[in-house]
Short mmCIF file of C-alpha atoms in Angstrom, two decimals:
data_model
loop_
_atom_site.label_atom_id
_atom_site.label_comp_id
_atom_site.label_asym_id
_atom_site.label_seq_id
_atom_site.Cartn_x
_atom_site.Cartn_y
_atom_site.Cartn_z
CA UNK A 16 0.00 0.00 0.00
CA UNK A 17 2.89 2.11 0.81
CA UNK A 18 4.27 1.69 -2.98
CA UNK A 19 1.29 2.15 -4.37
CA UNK A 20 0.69 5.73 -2.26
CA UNK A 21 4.02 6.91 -3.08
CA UNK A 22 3.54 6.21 -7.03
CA UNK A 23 0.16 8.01 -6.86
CA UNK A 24 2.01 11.14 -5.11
CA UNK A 25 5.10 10.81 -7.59
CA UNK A 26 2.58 10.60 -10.31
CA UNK A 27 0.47 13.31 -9.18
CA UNK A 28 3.89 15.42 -8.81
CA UNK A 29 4.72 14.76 -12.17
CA UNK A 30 1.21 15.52 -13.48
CA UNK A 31 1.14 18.86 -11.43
CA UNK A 32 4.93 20.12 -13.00
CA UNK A 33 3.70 18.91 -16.33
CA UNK A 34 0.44 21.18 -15.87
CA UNK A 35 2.47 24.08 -14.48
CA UNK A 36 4.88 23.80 -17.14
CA UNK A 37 2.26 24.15 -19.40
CA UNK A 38 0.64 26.85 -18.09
CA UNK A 39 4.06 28.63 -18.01
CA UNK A 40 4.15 28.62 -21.49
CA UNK A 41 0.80 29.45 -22.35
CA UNK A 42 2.25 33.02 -23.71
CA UNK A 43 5.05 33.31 -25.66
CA UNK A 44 6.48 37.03 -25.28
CA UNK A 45 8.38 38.39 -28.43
CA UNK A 46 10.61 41.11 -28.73
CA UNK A 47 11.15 43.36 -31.92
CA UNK A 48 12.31 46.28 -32.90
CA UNK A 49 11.13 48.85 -35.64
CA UNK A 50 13.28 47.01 -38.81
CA UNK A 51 10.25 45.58 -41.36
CA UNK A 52 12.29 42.06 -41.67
CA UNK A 53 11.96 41.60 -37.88
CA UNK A 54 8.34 42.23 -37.74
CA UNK A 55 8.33 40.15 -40.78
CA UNK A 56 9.68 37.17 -39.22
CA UNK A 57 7.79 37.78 -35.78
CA UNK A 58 4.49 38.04 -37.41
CA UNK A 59 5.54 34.58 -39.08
CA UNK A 60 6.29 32.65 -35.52
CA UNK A 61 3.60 34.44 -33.72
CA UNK A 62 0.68 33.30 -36.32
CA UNK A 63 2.13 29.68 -35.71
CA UNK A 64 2.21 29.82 -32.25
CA UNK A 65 -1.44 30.99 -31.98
CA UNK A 66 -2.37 28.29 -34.25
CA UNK A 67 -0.69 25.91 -32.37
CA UNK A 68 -2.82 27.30 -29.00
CA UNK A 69 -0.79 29.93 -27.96
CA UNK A 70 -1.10 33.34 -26.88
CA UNK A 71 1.45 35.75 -28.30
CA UNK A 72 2.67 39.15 -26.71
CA UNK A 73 4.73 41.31 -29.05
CA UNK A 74 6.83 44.37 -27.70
CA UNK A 75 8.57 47.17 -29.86
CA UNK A 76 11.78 48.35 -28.25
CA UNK A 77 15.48 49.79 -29.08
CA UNK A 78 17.70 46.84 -29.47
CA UNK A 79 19.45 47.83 -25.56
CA UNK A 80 15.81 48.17 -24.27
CA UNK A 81 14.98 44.30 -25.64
CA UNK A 82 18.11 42.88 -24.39
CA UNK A 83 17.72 44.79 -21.02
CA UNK A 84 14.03 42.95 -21.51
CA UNK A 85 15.36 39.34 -22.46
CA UNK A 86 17.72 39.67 -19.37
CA UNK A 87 15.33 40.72 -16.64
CA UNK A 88 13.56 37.90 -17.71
CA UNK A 89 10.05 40.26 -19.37
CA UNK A 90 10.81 39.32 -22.89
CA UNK A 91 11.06 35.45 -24.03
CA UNK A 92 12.16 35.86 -27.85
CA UNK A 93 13.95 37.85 -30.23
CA UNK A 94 14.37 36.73 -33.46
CA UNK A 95 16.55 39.91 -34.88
CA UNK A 96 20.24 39.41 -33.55
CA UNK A 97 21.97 40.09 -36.29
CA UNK A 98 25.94 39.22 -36.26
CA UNK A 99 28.24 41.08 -35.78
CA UNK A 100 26.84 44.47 -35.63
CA UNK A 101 25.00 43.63 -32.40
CA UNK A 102 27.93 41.87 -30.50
CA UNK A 103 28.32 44.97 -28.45
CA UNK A 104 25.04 44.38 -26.84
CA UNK A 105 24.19 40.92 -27.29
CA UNK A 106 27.45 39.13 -26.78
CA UNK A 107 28.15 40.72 -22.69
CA UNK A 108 24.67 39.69 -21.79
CA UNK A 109 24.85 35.98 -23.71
CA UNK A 110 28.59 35.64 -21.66
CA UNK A 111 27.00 36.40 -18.53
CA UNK A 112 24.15 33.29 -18.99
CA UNK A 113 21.03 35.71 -19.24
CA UNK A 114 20.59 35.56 -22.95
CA UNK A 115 20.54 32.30 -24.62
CA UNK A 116 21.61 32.55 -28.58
CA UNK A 117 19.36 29.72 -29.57
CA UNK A 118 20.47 29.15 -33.52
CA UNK A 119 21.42 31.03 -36.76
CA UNK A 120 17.47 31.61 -38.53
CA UNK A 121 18.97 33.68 -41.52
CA UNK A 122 22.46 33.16 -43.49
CA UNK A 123 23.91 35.45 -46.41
CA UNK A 124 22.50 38.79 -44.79
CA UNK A 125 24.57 42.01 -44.88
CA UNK A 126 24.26 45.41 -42.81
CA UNK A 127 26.53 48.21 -43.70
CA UNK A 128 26.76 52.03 -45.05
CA UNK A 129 25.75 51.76 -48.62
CA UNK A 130 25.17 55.19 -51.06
CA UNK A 131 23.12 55.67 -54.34
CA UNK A 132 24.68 53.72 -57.52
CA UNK A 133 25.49 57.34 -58.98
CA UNK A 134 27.29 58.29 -55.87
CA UNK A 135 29.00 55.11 -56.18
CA UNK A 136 30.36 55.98 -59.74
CA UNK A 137 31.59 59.56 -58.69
CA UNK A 138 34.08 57.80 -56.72
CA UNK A 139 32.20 57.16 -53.24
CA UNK A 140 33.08 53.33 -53.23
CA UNK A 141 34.80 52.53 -49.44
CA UNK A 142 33.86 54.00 -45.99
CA UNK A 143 37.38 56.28 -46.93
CA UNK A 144 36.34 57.97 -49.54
CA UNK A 145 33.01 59.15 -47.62
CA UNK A 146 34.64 62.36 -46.00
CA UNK A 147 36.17 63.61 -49.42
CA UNK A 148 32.76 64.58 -50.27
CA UNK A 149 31.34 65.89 -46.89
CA UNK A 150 29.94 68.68 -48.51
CA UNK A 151 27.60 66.89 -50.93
CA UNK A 152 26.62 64.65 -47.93
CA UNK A 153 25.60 67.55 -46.05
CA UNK A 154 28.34 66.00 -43.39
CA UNK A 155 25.67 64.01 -42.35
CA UNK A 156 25.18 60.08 -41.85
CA UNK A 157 21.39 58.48 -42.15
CA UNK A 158 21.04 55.66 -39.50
CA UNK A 159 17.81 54.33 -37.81
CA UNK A 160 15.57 54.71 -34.69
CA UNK A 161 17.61 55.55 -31.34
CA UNK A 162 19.36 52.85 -29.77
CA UNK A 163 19.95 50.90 -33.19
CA UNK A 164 22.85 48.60 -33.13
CA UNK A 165 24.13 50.40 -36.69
CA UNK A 166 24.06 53.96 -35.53
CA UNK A 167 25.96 52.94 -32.23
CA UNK A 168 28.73 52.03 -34.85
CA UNK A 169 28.64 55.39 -36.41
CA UNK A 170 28.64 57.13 -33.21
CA UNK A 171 31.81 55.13 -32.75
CA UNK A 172 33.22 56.04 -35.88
CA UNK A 173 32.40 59.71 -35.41
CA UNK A 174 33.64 59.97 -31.95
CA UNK A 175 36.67 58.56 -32.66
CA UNK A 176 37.26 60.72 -36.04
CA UNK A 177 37.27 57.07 -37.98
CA UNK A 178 37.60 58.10 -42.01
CA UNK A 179 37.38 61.57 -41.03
CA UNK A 180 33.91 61.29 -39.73
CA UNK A 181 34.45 63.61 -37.18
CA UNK A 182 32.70 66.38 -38.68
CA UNK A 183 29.65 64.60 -39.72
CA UNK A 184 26.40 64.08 -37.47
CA UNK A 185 24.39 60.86 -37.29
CA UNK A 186 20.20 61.37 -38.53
CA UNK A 187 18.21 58.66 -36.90
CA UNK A 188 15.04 58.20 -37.49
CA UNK A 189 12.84 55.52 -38.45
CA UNK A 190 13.34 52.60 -41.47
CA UNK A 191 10.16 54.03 -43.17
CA UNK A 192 11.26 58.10 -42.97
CA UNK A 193 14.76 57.03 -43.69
CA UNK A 194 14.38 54.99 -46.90
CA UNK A 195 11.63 58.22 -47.74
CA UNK A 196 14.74 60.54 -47.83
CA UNK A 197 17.19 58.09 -49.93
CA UNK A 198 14.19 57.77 -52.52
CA UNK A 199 13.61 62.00 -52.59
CA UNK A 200 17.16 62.23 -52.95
CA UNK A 201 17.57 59.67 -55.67
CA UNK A 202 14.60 61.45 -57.33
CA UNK A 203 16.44 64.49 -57.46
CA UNK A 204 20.21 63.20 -57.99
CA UNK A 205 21.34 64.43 -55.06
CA UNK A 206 24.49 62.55 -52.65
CA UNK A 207 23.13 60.03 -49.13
CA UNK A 208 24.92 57.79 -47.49
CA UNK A 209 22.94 55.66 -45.08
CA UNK A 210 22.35 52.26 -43.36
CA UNK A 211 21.37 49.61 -45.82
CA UNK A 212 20.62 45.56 -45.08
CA UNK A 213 19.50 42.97 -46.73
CA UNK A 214 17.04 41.09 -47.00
CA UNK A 215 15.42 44.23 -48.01
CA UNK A 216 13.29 45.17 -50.87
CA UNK A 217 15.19 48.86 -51.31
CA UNK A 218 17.71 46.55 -53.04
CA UNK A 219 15.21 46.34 -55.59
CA UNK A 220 13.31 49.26 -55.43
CA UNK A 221 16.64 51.48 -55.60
CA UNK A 222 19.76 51.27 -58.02
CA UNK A 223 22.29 51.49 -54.28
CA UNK A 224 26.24 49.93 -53.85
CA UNK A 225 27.20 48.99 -50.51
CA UNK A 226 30.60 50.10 -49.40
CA UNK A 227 33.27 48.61 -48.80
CA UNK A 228 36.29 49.11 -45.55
CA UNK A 229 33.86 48.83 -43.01
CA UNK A 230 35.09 45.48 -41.79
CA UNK A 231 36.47 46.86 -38.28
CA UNK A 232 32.77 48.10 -37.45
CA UNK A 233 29.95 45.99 -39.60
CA UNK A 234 31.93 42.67 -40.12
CA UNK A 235 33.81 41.73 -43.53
CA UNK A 236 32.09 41.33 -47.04
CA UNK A 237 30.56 44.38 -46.77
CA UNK A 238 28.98 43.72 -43.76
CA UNK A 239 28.27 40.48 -44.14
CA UNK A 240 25.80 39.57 -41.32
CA UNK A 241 24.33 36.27 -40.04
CA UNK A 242 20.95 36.62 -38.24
CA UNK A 243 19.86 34.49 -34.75
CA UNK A 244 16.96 34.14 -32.72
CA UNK A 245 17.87 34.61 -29.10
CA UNK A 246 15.88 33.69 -25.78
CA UNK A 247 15.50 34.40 -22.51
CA UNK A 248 17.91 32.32 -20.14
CA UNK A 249 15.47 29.41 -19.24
CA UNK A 250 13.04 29.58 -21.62
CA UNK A 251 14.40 26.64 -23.89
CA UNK A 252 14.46 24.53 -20.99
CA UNK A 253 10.69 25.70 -19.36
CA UNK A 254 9.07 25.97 -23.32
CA UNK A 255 10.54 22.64 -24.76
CA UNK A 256 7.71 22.39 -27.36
CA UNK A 257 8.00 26.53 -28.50
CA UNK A 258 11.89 25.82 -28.42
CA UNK A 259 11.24 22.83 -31.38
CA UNK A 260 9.89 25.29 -33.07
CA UNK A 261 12.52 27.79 -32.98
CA UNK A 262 14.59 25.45 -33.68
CA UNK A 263 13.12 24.59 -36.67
CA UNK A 264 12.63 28.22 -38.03
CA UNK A 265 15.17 29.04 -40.93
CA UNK A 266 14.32 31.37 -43.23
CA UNK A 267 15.76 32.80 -46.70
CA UNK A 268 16.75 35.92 -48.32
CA UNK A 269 13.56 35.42 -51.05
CA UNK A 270 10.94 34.73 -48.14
CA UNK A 271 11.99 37.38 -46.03
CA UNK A 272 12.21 39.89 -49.35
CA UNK A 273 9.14 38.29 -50.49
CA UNK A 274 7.08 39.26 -47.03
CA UNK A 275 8.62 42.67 -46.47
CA UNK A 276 8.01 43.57 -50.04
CA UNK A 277 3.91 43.04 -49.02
CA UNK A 278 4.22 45.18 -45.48
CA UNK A 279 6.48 48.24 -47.41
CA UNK A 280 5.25 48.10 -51.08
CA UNK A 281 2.29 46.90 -50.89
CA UNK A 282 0.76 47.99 -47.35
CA UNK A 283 -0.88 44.49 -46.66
CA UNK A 284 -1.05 44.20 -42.71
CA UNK A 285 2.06 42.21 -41.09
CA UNK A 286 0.19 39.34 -39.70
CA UNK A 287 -1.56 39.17 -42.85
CA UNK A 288 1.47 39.20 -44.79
CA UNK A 289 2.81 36.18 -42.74
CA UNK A 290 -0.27 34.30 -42.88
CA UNK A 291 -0.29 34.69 -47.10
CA UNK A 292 3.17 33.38 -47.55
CA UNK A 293 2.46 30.78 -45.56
CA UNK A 294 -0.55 29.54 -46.96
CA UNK A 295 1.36 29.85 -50.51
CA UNK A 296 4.07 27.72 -49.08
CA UNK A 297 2.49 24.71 -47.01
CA UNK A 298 6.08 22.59 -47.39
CA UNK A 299 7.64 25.38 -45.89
CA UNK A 300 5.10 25.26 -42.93
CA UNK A 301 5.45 21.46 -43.09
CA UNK A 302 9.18 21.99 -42.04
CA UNK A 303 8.70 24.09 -39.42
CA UNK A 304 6.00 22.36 -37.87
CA UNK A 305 8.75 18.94 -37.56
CA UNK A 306 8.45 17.53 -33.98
CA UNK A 307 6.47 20.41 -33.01
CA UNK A 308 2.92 19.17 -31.24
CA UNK A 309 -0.22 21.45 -30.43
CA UNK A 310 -0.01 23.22 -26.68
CA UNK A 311 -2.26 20.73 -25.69
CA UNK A 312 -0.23 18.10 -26.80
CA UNK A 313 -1.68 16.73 -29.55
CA UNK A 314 -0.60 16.05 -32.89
CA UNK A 315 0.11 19.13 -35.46
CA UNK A 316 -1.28 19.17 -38.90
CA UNK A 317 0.59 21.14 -41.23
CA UNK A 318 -2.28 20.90 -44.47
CA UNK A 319 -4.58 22.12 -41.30
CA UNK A 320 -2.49 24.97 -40.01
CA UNK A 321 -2.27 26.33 -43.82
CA UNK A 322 -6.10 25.94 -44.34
CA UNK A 323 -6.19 27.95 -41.21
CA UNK A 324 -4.33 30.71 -42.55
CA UNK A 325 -6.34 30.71 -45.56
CA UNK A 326 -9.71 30.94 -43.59
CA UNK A 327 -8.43 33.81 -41.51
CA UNK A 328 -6.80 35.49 -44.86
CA UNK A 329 -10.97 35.79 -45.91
CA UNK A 330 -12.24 37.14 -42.24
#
């Protein structure tokens, strides 16, 4: 009788952690900041997580203020560390065991100062050759939204007088507002430098070079860049069943240009966005959905989860 008591409180222990565990991860907390391939991306893993049961939260911060987030334990997942350009901020707090760098989701990226294609040809073709023409740049530098990873580089460069950027100031301001004044100053032939990535569709929508000598700051290859999703410290081990499927998430260069271009271009909703590639690429979802179960437990059906999409693409 003894046994048999002990094996119904083991049991019930087991059943109660299970339960609590599951509970636990009930929400899955996201962290982005204002770049249109990390919304892309999050809007992609959030609208399979609530299919799979979940709640999603999604929070839009500076890249310090999600880190400072993932650390203190408020934020679960960030799928926008991009490599090296954030090693400053990521790398301290991923050394220190409160940031977990979970896998590599996008390969072949690059981040890095880049100029129109005419600016280019006038002889603007390496970070060095960016101060000879200060006065056609205005001495100014376009970055992105305070607390970007990219314009705490040209800070750095500025600050310490790097290529004679001491004289120059740094414009941030949003993806959308930047990528407004390259296009007016393309329209009118007129000199920008700025921050430029891709996956992005302003490699299509505008005739740009990247620049080379920038190796010390954005990486080599003209700022060749690897992308990862991070987590909280933990969460992997508490979220076993959302950790498969970050795992599993890899994207491309085409998907992600293919998903932004709908957001910028063609102003179709992010989640809606996600939920139309998707349902135009059920093997893709089939992949990602590998080992991956329901919250509840049960089994996932990928041929479901893309009819799913497709209903809510008509609501």
């Amino acid at each position: 009788m003894r046994t048999i008591f002990l094996l119904a409180v083991f049991a019930s222990i087991v059943v109660g952690q299970t339960a609590y565990a599951a509970q636990q991860c009930s929400q899955v907390r996201f962290g982005i900041v204002d770049w249109t391939d990390v919304r892309a991306t999050t809007s992609v893993a959030s609208e399979l997580l609530q299919s799979l049961g979940y709640e999603v939260d999604i929070s839009n911060q500076s890249v310090v203020d999600t880190y400072d987030a993932m650390a203190n334990g408020d934020i679960d997942v960030f799928l926008g560390n991009w490599m090296p350009s954030m090693a400053p901020v990521a790398d301290p707090l991923i050394n220190d065991q409160k940031v977990e760098r979970l896998r590599a989701n996008l390969n072949g990226a690059k981040y890095t100062l880049a100029v129109p294609q005419y600016v280019y040809d006038a002889g603007v073709k390496s970070f060095s050759d960016i101060a000879k023409f200060q006065d056609k740049f205005d001495h100014s530098v376009y970055g992105l939204e305070k607390g970007n990873d990219g314009n705490q580089l040209i800070l750095d460069m500025i600050d310490a007088d790097v290529f004679g950027f001491g004289d120059f100031s740094l414009v941030e301001t949003s993806e959308r507002i930047m990528l407004a004044q390259v296009n007016g100053k393309i329209r009118d032939q007129k000199w920008i430098v700025f921050l430029a990535w891709a996956p992005h569709p302003m490699n299509e929508r505008f005739d740009i070079a990247y620049l080379d000598g920038g190796d010390d700051y954005f990486g080599p290859n003209k700022g060749g860049a690897t992308v990862y999703t991070n987590t909280r410290a933990g969460f992997v081990d508490q979220c076993a069943n959302v950790a498969k499927l970050l795992e599993n998430l890899e994207f491309s260069l085409a998907m992600e240009g293919q998903v932004m271009d709908m957001i910028l271009n063609q102003f179709v909703p992010q989640d809606r966005a996600a939920r139309l590639w998707m349902n135009q690429n059920p093997g893709v979802v089939e992949a990602w959905l590998e080992g991956v179960t329901h919250r509840d437990g049960s089994k996932t059906d990928a041929k479901a989860i893309a009819q799913s999409m497709k209903l809510a693409l008509s609501n």
